[in-house]
PDB file of C-alpha atoms in Angstrom:
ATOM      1  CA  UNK A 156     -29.895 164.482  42.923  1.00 82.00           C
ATOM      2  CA  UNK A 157     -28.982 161.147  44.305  1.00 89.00           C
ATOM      3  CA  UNK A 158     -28.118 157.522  42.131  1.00 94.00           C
ATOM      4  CA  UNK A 159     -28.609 154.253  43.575  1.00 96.00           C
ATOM      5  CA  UNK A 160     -26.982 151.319  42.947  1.00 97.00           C
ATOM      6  CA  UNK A 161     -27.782 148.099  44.701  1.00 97.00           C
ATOM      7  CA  UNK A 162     -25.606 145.062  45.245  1.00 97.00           C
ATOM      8  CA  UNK A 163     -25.380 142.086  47.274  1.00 98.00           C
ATOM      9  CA  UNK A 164     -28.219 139.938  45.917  1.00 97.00           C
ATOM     10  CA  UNK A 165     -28.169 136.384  44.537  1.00 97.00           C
ATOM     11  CA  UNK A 166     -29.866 132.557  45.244  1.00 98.00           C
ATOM     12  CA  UNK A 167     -29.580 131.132  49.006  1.00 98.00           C
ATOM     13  CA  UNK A 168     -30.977 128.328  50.768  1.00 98.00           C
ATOM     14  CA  UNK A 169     -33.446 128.835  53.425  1.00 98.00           C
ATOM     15  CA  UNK A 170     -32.213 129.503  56.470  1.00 98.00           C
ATOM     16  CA  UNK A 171     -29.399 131.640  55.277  1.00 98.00           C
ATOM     17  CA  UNK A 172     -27.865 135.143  55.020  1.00 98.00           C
ATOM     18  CA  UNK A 173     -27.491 137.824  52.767  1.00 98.00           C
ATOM     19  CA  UNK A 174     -26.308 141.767  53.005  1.00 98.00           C
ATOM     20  CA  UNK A 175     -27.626 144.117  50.417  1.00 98.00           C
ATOM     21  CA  UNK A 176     -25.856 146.919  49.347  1.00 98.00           C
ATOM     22  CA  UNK A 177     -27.622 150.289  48.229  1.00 97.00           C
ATOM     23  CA  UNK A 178     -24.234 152.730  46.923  1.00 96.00           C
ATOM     24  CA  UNK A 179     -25.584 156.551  46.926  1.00 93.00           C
ATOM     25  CA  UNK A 180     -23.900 158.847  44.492  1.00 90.00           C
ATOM     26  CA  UNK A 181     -23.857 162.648  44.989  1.00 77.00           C
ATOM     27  CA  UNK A 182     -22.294 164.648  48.232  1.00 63.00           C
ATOM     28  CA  UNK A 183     -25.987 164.569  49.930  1.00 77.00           C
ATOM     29  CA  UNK A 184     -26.761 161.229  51.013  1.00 77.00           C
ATOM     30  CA  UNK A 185     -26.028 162.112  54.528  1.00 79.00           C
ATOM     31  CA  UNK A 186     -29.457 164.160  53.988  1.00 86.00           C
ATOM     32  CA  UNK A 187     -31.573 161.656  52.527  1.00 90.00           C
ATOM     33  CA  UNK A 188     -33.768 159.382  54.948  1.00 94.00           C
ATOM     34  CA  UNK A 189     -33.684 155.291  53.069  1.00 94.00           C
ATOM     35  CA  UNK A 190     -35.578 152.474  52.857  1.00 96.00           C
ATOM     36  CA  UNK A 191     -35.337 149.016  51.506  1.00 98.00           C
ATOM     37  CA  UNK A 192     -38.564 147.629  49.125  1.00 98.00           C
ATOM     38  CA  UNK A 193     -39.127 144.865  47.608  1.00 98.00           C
ATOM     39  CA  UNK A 194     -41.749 143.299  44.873  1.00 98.00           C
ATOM     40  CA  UNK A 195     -42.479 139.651  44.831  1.00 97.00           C
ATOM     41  CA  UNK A 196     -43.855 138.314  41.458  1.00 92.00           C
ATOM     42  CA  UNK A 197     -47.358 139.172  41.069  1.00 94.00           C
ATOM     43  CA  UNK A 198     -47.278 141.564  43.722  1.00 96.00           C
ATOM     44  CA  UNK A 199     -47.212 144.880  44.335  1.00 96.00           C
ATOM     45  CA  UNK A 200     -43.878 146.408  45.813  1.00 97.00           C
ATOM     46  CA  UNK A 201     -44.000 147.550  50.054  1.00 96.00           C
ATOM     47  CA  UNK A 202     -41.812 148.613  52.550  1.00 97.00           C
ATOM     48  CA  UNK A 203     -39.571 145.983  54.517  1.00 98.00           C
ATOM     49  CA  UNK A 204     -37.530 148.650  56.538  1.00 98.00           C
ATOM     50  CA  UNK A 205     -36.808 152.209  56.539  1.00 97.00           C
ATOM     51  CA  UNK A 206     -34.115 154.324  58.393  1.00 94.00           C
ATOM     52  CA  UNK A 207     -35.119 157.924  59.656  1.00 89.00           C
ATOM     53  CA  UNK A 208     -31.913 160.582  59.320  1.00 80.00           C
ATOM     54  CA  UNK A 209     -32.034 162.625  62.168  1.00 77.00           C
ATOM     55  CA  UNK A 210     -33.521 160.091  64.771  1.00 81.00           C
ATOM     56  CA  UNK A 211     -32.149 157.073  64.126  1.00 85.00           C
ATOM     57  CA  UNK A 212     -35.363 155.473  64.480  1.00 90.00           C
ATOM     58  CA  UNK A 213     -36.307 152.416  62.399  1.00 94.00           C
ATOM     59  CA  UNK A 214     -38.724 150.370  60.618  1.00 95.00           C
ATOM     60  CA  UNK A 215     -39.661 147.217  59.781  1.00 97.00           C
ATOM     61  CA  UNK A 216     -42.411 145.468  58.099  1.00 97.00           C
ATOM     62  CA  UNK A 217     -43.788 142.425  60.947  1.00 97.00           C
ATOM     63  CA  UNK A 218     -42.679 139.796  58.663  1.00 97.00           C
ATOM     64  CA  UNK A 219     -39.081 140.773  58.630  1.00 98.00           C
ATOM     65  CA  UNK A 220     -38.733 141.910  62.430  1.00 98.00           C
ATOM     66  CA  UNK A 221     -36.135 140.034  64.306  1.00 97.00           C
ATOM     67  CA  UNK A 222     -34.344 138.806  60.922  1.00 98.00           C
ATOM     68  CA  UNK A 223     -33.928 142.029  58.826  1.00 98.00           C
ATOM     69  CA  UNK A 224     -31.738 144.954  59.698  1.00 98.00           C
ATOM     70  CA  UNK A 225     -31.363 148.162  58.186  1.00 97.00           C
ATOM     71  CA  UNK A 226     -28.202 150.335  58.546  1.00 94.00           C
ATOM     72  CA  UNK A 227     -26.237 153.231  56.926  1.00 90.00           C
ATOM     73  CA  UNK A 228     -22.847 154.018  56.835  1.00 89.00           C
ATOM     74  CA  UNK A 229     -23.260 158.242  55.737  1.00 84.00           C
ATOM     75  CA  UNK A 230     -19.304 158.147  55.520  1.00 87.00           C
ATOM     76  CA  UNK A 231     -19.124 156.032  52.675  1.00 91.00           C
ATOM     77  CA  UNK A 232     -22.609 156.817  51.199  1.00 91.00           C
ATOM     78  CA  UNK A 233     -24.056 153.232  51.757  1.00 93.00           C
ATOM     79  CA  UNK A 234     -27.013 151.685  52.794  1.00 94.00           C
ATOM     80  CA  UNK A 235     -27.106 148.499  53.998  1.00 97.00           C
ATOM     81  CA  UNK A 236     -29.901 145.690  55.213  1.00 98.00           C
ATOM     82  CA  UNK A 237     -28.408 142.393  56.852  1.00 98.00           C
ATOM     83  CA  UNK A 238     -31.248 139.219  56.060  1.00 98.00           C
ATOM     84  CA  UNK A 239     -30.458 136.506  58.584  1.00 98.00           C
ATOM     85  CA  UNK A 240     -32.843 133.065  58.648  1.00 98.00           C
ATOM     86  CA  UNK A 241     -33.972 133.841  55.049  1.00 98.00           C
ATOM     87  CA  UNK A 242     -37.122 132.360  53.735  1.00 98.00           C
ATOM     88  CA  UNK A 243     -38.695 131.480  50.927  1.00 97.00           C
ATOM     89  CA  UNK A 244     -41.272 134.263  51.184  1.00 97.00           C
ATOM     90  CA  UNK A 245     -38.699 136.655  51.108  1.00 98.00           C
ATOM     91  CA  UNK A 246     -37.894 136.158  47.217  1.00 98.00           C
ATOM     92  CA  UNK A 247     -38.312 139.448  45.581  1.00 98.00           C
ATOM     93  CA  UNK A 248     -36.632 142.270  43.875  1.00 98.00           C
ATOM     94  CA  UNK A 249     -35.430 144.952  46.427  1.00 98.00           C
ATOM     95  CA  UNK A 250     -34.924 148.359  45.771  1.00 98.00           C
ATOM     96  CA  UNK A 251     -33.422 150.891  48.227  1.00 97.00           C
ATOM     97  CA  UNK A 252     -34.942 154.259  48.037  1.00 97.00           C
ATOM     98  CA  UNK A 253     -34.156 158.030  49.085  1.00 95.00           C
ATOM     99  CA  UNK A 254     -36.637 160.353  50.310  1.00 93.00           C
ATOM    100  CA  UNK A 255     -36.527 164.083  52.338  1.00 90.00           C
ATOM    101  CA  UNK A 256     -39.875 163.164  53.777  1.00 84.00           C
ATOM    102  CA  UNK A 257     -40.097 162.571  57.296  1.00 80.00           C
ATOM    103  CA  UNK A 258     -43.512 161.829  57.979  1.00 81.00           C
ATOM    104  CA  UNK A 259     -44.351 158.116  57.266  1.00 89.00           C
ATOM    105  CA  UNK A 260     -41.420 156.235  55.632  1.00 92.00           C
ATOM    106  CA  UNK A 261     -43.422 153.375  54.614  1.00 92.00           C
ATOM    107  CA  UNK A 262     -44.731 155.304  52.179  1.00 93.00           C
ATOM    108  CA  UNK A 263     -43.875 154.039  48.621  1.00 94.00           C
ATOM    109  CA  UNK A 264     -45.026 157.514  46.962  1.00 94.00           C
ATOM    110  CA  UNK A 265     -43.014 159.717  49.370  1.00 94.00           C
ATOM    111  CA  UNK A 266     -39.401 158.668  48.124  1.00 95.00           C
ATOM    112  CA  UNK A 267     -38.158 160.377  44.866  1.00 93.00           C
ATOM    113  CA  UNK A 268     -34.974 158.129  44.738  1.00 94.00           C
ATOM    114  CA  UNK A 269     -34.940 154.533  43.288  1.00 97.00           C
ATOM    115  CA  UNK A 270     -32.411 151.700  42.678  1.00 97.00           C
ATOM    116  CA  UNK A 271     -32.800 149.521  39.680  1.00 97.00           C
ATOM    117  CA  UNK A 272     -33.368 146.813  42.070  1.00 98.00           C
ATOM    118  CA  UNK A 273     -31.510 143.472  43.141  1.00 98.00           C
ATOM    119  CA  UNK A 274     -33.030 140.492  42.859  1.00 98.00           C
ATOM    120  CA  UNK A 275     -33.174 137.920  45.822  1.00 98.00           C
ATOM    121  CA  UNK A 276     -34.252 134.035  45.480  1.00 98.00           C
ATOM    122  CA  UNK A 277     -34.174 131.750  48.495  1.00 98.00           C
ATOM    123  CA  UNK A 278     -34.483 128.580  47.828  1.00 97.00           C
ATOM    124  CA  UNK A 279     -36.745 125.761  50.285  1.00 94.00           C
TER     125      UNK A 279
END
């Protein structure tokens, strides 16, 4: 069982920064690959970047690539996604998510582990 917790949104210009936090409760994070969603109003939620376990390897949705990045920190159970050069488009609730699945982590239906969400407003 894992508990999410996310942190770190709030209202910024364009052009600007923010870090999300996602805090993982539970000894088993470390086992856990994550990803960071988020749902626009209107729209359906999707993937902006994931974070494979054992690999390393990560993902990112085109529209975030170069901007977004998606780290963890296994040592203090924390998962983390820097947004640099923030737009308006990129208003939304995100949720971090925990999943064992290793196949395709932009897959919504393949994590069993959801924050309540943070919401994120950047202003033009």
């Amino acid at each position: 069982q894992v508990r999410l917790v996310e942190s770190g949104g709030g209202l910024v210009q364009a052009g600007g920064s923010l870090r999300l936090s996602c805090a993982a409760s539970g000894r088993t994070f470390s086992r856990y690959n994550m990803g960071w969603f988020r749902q626009a109003p209107g729209k359906e939620r999707h993937v902006v970047a994931a974070i494979n376990l054992s690999s390393g390897v990560t993902y990112y949705v085109d529209s975030v690539k170069g901007r977004f990045t998606i780290s963890r920190d296994n040592a203090k159970n924390t998962l983390y996604l820097q947004m640099n050069s923030l737009k308006p488009e990129d208003t939304a609730v995100y949720y971090c998510a925990a999943t064992i699945v290793t196949t395709d982590l932009r897959r919504e239906d393949l994590y069993k582990y959801w924050g309540q969400g943070t919401q994120v407003t950047v202003s033009s």
